XYZ file of C-alpha atoms in Angstrom:
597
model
C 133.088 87.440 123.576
C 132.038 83.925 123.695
C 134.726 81.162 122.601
C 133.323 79.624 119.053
C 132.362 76.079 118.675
C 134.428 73.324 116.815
C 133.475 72.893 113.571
C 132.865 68.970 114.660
C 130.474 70.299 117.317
C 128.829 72.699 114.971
C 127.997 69.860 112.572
C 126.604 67.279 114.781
C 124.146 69.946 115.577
C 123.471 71.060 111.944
C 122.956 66.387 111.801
C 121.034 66.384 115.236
C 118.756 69.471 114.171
C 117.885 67.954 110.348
C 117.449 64.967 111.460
C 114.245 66.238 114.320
C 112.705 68.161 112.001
C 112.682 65.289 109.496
C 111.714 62.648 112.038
C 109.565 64.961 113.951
C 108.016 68.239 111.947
C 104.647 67.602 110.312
C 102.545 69.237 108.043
C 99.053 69.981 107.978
C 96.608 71.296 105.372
C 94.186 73.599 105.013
C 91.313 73.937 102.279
C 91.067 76.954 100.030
C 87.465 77.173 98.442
C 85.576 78.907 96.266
C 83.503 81.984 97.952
C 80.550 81.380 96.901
C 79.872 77.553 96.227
C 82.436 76.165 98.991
C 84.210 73.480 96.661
C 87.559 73.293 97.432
C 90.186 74.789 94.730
C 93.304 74.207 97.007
C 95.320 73.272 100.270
C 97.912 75.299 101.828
C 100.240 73.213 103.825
C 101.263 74.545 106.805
C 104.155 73.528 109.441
C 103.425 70.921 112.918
C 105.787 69.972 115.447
C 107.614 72.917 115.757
C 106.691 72.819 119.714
C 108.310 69.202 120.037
C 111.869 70.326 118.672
C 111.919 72.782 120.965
C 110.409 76.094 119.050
C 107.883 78.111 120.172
C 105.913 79.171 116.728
C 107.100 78.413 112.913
C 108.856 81.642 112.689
C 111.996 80.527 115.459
C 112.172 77.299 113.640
C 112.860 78.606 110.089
C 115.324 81.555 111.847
C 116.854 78.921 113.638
C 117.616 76.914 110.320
C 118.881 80.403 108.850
C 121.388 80.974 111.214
C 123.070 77.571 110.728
C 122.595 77.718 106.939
C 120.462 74.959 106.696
C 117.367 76.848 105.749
C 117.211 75.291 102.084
C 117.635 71.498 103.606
C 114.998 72.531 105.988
C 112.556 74.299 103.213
C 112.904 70.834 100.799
C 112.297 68.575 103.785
C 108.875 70.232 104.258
C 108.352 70.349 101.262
C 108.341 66.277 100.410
C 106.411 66.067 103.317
C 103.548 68.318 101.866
C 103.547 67.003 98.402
C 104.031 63.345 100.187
C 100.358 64.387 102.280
C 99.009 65.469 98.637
C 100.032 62.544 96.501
C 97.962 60.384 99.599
C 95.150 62.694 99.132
C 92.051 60.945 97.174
C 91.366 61.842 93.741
C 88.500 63.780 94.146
C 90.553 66.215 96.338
C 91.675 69.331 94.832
C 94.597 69.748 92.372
C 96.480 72.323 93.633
C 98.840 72.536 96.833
C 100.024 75.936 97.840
C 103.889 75.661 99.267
C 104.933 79.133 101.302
C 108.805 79.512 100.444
C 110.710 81.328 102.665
C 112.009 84.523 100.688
C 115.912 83.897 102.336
C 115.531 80.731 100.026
C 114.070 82.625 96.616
C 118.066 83.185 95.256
C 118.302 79.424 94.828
C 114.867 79.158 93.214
C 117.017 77.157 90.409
C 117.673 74.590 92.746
C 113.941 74.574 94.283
C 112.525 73.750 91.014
C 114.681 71.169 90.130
C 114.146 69.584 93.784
C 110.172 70.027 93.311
C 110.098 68.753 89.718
C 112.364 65.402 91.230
C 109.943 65.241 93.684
C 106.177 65.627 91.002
C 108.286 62.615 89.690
C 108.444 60.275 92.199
C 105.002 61.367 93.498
C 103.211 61.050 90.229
C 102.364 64.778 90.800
C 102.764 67.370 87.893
C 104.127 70.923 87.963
C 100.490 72.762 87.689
C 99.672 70.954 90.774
C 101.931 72.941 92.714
C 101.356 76.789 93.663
C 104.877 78.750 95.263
C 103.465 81.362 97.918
C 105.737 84.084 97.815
C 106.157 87.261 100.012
C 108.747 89.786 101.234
C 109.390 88.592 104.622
C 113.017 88.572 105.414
C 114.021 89.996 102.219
C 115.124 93.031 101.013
C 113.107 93.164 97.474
C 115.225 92.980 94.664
C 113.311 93.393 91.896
C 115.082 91.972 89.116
C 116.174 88.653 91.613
C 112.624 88.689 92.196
C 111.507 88.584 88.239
C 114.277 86.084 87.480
C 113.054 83.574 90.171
C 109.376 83.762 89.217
C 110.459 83.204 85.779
C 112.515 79.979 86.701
C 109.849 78.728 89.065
C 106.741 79.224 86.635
C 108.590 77.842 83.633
C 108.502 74.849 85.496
C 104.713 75.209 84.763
C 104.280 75.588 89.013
C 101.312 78.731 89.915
C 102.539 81.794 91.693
C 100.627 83.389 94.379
C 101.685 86.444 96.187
C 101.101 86.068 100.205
C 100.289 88.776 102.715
C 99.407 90.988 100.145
C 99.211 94.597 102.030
C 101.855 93.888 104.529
C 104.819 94.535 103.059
C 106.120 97.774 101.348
C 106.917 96.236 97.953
C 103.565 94.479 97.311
C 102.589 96.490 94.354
C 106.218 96.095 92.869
C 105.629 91.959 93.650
C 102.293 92.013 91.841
C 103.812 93.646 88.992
C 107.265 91.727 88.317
C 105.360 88.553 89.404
C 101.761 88.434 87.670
C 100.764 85.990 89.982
C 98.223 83.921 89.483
C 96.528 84.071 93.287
C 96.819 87.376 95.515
C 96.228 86.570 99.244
C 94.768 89.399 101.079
C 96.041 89.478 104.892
C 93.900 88.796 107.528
C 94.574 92.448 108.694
C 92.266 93.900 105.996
C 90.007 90.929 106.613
C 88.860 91.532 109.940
C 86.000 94.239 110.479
C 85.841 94.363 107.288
C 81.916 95.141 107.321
C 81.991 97.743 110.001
C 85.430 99.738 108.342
C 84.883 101.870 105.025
C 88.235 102.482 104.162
C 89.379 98.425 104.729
C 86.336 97.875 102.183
C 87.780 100.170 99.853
C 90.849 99.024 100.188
C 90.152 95.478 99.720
C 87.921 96.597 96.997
C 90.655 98.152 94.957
C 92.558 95.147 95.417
C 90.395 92.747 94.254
C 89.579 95.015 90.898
C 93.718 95.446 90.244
C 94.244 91.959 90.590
C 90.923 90.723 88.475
C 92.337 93.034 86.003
C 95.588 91.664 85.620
C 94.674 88.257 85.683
C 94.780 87.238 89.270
C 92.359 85.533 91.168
C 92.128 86.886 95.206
C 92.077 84.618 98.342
C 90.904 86.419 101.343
C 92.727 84.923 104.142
C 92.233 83.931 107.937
C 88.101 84.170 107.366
C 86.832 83.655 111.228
C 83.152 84.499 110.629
C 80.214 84.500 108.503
C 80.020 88.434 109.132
C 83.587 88.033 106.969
C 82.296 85.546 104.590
C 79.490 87.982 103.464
C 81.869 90.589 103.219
C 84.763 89.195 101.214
C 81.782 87.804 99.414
C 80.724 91.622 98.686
C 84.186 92.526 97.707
C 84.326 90.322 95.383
C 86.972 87.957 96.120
C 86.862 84.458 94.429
C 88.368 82.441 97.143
C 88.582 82.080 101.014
C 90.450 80.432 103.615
C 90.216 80.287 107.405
C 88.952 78.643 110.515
C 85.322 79.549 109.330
C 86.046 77.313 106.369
C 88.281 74.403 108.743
C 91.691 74.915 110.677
C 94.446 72.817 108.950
C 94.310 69.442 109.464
C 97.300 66.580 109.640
C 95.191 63.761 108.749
C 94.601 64.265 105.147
C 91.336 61.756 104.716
C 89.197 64.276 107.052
C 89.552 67.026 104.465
C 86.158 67.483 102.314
C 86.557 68.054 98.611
C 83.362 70.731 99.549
C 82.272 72.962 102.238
C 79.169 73.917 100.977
C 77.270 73.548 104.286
C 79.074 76.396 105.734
C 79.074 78.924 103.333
C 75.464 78.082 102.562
C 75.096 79.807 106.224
C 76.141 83.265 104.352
C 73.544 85.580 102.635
C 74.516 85.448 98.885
C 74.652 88.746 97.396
C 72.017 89.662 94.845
C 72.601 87.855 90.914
C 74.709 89.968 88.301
C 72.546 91.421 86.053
C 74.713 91.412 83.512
C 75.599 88.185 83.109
C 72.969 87.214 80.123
C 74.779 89.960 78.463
C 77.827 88.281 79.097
C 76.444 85.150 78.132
C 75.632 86.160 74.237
C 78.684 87.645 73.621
C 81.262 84.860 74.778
C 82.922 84.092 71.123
C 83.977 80.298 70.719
C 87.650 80.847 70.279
C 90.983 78.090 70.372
C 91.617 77.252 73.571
C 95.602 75.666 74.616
C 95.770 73.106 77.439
C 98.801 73.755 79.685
C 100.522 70.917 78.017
C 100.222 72.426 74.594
C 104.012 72.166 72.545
C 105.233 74.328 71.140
C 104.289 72.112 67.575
C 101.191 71.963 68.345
C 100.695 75.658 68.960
C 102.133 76.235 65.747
C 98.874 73.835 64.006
C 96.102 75.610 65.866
C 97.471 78.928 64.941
C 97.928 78.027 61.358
C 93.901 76.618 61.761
C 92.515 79.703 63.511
C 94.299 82.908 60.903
C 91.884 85.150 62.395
C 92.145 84.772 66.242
C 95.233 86.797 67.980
C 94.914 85.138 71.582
C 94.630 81.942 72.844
C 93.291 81.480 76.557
C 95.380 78.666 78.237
C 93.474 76.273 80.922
C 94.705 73.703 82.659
C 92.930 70.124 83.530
C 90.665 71.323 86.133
C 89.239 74.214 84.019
C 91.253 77.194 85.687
C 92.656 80.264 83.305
C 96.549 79.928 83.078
C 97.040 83.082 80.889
C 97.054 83.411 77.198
C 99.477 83.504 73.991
C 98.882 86.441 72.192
C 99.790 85.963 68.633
C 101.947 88.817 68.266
C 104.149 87.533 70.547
C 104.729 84.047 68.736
C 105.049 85.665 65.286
C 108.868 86.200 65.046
C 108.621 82.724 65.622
C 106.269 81.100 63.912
C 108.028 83.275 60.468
C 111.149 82.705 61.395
C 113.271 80.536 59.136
C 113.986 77.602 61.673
C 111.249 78.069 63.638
C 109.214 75.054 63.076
C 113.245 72.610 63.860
C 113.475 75.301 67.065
C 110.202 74.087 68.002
C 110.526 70.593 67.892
C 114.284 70.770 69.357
C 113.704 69.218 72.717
C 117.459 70.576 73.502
C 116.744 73.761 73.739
C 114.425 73.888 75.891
C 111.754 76.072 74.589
C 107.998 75.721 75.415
C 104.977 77.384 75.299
C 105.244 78.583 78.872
C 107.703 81.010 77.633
C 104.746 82.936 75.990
C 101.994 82.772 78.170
C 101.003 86.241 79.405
C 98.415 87.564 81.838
C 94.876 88.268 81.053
C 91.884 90.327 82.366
C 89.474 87.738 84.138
C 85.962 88.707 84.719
C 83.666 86.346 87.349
C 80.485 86.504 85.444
C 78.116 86.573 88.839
C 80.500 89.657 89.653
C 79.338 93.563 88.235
C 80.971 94.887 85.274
C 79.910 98.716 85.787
C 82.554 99.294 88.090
C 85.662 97.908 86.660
C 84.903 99.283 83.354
C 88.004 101.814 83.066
C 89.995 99.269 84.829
C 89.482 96.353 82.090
C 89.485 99.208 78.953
C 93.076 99.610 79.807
C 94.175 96.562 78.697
C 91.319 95.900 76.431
C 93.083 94.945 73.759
C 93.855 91.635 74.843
C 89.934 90.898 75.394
C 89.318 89.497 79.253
C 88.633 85.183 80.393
C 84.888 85.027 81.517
C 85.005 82.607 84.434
C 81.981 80.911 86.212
C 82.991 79.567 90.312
C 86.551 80.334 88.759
C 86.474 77.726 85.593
C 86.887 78.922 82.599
C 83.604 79.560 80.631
C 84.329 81.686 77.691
C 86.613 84.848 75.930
C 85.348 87.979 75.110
C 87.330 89.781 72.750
C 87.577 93.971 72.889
C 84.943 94.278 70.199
C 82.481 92.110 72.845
C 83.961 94.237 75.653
C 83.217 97.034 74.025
C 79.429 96.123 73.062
C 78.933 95.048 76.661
C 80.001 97.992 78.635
C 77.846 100.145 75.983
C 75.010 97.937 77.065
C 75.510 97.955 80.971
C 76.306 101.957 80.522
C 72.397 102.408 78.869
C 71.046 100.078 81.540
C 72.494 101.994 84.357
C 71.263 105.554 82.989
C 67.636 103.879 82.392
C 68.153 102.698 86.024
C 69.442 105.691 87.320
C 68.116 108.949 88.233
C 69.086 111.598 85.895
C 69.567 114.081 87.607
C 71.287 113.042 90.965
C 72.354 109.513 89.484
C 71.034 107.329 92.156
C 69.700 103.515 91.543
C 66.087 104.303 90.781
C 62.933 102.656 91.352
C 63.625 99.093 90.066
C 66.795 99.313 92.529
C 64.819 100.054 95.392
C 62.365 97.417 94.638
C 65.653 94.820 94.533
C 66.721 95.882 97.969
C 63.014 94.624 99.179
C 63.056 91.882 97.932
C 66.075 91.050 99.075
C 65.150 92.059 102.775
C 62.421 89.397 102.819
C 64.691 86.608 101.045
C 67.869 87.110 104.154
C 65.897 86.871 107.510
C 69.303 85.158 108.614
C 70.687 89.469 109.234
C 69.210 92.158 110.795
C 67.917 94.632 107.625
C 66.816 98.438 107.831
C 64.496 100.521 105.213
C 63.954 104.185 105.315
C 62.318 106.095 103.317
C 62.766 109.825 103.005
C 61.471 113.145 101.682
C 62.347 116.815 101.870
C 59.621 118.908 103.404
C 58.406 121.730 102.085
C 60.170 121.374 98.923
C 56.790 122.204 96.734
C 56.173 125.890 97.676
C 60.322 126.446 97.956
C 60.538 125.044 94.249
C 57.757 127.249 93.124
C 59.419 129.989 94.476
C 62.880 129.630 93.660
C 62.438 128.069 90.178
C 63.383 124.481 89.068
C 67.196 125.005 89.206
C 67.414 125.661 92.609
C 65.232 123.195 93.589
C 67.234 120.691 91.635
C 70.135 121.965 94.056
C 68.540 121.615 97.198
C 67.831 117.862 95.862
C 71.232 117.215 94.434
C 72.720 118.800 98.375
C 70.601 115.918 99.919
C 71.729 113.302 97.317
C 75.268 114.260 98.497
C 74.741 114.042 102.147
C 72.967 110.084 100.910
C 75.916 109.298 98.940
C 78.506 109.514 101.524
C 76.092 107.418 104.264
C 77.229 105.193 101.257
C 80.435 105.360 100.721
C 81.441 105.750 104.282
C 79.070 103.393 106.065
C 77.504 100.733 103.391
C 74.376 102.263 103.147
C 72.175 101.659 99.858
C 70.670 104.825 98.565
C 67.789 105.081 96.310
C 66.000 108.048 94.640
C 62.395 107.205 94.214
C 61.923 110.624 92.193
C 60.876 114.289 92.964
C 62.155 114.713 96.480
C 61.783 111.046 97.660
C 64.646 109.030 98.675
C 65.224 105.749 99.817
C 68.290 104.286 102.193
C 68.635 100.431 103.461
C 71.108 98.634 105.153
C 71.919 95.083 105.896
C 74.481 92.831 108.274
C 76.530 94.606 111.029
C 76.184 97.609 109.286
C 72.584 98.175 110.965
C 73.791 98.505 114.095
C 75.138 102.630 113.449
C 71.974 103.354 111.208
C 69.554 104.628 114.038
C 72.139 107.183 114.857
C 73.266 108.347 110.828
C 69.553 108.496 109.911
C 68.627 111.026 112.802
C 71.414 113.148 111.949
C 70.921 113.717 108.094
C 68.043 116.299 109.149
C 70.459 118.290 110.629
C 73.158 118.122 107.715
C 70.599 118.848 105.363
C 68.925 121.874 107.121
C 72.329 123.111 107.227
C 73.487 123.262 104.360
C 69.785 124.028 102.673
C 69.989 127.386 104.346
C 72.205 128.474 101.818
C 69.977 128.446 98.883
C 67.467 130.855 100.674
C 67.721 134.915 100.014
C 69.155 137.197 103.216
C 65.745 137.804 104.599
C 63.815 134.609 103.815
C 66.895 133.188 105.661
C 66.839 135.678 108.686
C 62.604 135.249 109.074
C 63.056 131.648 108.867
C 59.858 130.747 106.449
C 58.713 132.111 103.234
C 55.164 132.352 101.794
C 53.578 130.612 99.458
C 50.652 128.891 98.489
C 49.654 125.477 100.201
C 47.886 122.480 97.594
C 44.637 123.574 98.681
C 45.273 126.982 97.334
C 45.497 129.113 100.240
C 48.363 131.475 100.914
C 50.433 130.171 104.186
C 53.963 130.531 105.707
C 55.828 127.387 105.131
C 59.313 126.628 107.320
C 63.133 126.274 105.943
C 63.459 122.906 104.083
C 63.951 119.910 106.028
C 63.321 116.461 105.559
C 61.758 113.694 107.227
C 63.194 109.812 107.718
C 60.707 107.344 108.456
C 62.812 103.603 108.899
C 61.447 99.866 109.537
C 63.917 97.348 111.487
C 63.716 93.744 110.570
C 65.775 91.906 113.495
C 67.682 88.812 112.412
C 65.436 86.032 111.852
C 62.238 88.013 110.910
C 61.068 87.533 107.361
C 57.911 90.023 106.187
C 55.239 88.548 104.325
C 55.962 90.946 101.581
C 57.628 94.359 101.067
C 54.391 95.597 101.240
C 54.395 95.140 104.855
C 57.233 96.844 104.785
C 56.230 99.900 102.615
C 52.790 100.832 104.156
C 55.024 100.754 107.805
C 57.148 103.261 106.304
C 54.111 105.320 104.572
C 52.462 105.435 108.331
C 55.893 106.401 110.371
C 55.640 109.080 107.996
C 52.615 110.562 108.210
C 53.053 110.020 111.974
C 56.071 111.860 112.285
C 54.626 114.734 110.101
C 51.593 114.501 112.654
C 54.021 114.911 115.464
C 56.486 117.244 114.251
C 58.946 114.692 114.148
C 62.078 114.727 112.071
C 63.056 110.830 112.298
C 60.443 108.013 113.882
C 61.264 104.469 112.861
C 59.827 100.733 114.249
C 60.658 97.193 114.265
C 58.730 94.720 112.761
C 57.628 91.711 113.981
C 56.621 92.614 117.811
C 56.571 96.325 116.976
C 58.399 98.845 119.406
C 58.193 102.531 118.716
C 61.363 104.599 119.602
């Protein structure tokens, strides 16, 4: 066992240590933007310097601060420097600044407010201009700890966000005690992305939980526009990564937009339910995040008949809402006006802000219908490129998901409940308007399905049709493949993006799946003779093979663009009758210079 240090020695290198990271350690910031339009919401300020003190990545630094109890003098010293770099920033810039705070440091979140809040004083900076990133790492989750210190930290009126979301094993316990008001998915789930089914669903999930309880998602460490189009698909609202820009010390080369680069991504295809949305927002109350108590007690008295108030703050983003229930014993309560007006005590409208359902209107309802009934009550935010547009209460919620649930059974097909025609149609259109992917279309049919249906009867034939609408469906689920039903026993599957490259391969085998599993629907000795008879369209009696089906699929390579989808279509209609001709179960082409394979 080594001999221990003098306590002398110890503190002149606690004084030497402080003093490098203060003279040396910078910080650098990175722009968080919106998905879709590239303006920049935020900057996350990360550490520099670390290498010149004598630490190989940020990690050793902060450890190294732990172990000589100086992590807190260490955390606030990076943190002036950030909000120093923010306070420099131009006007234009964006309003918000994400801090990470080491979770060793979240018991003394008392004394980390009061250090920020000295600090959005002398900076001219105020508390909703600061976000705390928050994970698990070295921490044991404590969830009551945890709840007390987001209370103290977003009283302050400072954003949450929850980082590394997926990481850990307490995020779901974090997103519930916390609420935050950002969710950062990890880079982990980020990555092939559009080539792994279960990180889509996962992310998907993720993105629907957190919409529904009021949080916006950042999809973090975004390397490619393959990623961009994905996390675009998921549905997440904001991105960051070295696609975007890597974090930058010199403040004045940040952009207040990045348009340019995310106008290299395909956008996904409109909502069509946004005019819905649109005619039902109801023109409600709104509070600014600097709303008194006092003067919540005046609009409510104005505005008898509305229960919640949607909060914004003074760039336009959703802070919550006060639900009126909740300020009641208040507002009724025999000193509740003097309580209100009592600076003393230290009471504020913060203390009653509570989550809400957002909904993106460019981003589908159908799907996160159950989700958003559960807490329906409270009515959901409509946001457009994340500002706040509009409320819809649960009576408008209500109305709209009727409507969206008759347009999707017009649009479907009854009886297998695929997108129909008008679907289809979308996904050619779209294939001309994104030469900037490669894009496949396929159509399909089941072959001798006529004579089998007039001799089995119209309920088996609906099963043979409903066995190959389940062998489409999971193409889609597992593998991002669009699936149409034309009608009768005509199908349609496209693909776009990365996904492309495994289509070739899933398309030849659904003959075989489907043959397969058709088998079954034939009696013992149609099955073992391996046709049955019946009567061909031009009326003459004929043996007619098991069903199977034939694919016939286009190509368009990246950077083609079709005249029209009717080039596509009639390229289809002749693969098909070609591979008919032939005796050929799957025959596809590429358009442009056309190669048969």
């Amino acid at each position: 066992m080594g001999i221990e240090q003098p306590v002398w020695v110890r503190s002149l290198e606690i004084d030497r240590f402080l003093e490098a990271a203060d003279q040396m350690l910078r910080v650098a910031l990175q722009p968080i933007v919106d998905a879709h339009s590239g303006e920049v919401l935020a900057h996350e300020s990360f550490v520099r310097g670390f290498d010149d003190i004598g630490f190989p990545h940020p990690a050793a630094l902060f450890d190294h601060a732990a172990s000589m109890r100086r992590l807190f003098e260490l955390e606030t010293c990076l943190i002036t420097k950030a909000m120093t770099a923010k306070a420099a920033m131009p006007q234009r810039a964006s309003p918000l600044l994400f801090i990470n705070l080491d979770g060793r440091n979240l018991a003394r979140a008392r004394e980390l407010r009061a250090f920020i809040e000295v600090q959005c004083d002398l900076l001219d900076l105020k508390a909703r201009d600061i976000c705390i990133e928050l994970s698990e790492t070295h921490r044991r989750f404590d969830p009551d700890a945890f709840a007390e210190a987001v209370d103290h930290l977003r009283g302050a009126g400072f954003m949450i966000a929850i980082d590394d979301f997926g990481t850990g094993v307490s995020g779901l316990q974090m997103l519930h005690q916390a609420r935050p008001d950002f969710l950062k998915i990890e880079r982990f789930f980020i990555e092939s992305l559009a080539r792994d089914a279960t990180r889509r669903l996962l992310v998907s999930s993720i993105v629907d939980l957190a919409h529904t309880l009021g949080s916006r998602v950042i999809a973090e460490g975004v390397e490619t526009i393959e990623e961009l189009v994905s996390c675009r698909k998921a549905h997440c609202d904001l991105v960051q990564g070295f696609l975007i820009t890597r974090p930058s010390v010199d403040v004045t080369a940040l952009e207040p937009s990045y348009s340019e680069v995310l106008a290299r991504a395909p956008v996904p295809p409109a909502n069509g339910d946004e005019i819905a949305i649109e005619t039902l927002l109801e023109e409600v109350a709104v509070l600014s995040d600097d709303t008194t108590l006092a003067d919540l007690f005046e609009v409510t008295a104005e505005n008898p008949d509305q229960s919640v108030f949607p909060m914004i703050d003074t760039c336009g983003l959703p802070r919550g809402a006060v639900r009126e229930r909740d300020i009641k014993p208040l507002i009724y309560s025999l000193y509740g006006r003097e309580l209100a007006r009592n600076r003393a005590i230290r009471l504020g409208v913060q203390d009653y802000v509570q989550p809400i359902a957002t909904l993106e209107s460019t981003t589908p309802l159908g799907p996160r219908l159950e989700l958003i009934a559960d807490r329906a009550g409270d009515g959901v935010i409509v946001t457009r490129s994340l500002q706040y547009q509009g409320y819809l209460s649960a009576t408008s919620l209500l109305k709209l998901a009727n409507e969206i649930r008759v347009r999707q059974a017009a649009a479907q097909n009854p009886l297998t409940r695929l997108p129909g025609n008008n679907a289809v149609q979308e996904f050619l259109d779209r294939c001309i308007e994104s030469p900037e992917q490669c894009r496949v279309a396929a159509y399909l049919d089941i072959d001798n399905f006529k004579p089998f249906n007039d001799k089995y009867g119209f309920e088996i034939g609906d099963r043979a049709i409903l066995m190959m609408a389940s062998i489409l469906k999971s193409l889609e689920r597992d593998h991002s493949v669009f699936v149409g039903h034309i009608g009768g026993d005509d199908f349609f599957l496209g693909c776009e993006g990365p996904a492309c490259d495994a289509t070739a391969d899933l398309l030849a085998r659904i003959g075989e799946r489907f043959r397969h599993v058709a088998e079954s629907l034939y009696n013992a000795d149609d099955r073992e003779a391996g046709y049955i008879v019946g009567r061909a369209r031009d009326g003459r009696i004929r043996r007619f093979p098991l069903l199977a089906s034939t694919i016939a699929a286009v190509r368009l390579p990246e950077g083609y663009r079709p005249a029209s989808t009717l080039e596509m279509t009639q390229r289809m209609t002749a693969l098909k009758a070609e591979a008919r001709r032939t005796g050929q179960s799957y025959l596809s082409a590429e358009l442009g210079p056309v190669r048969e394979h």
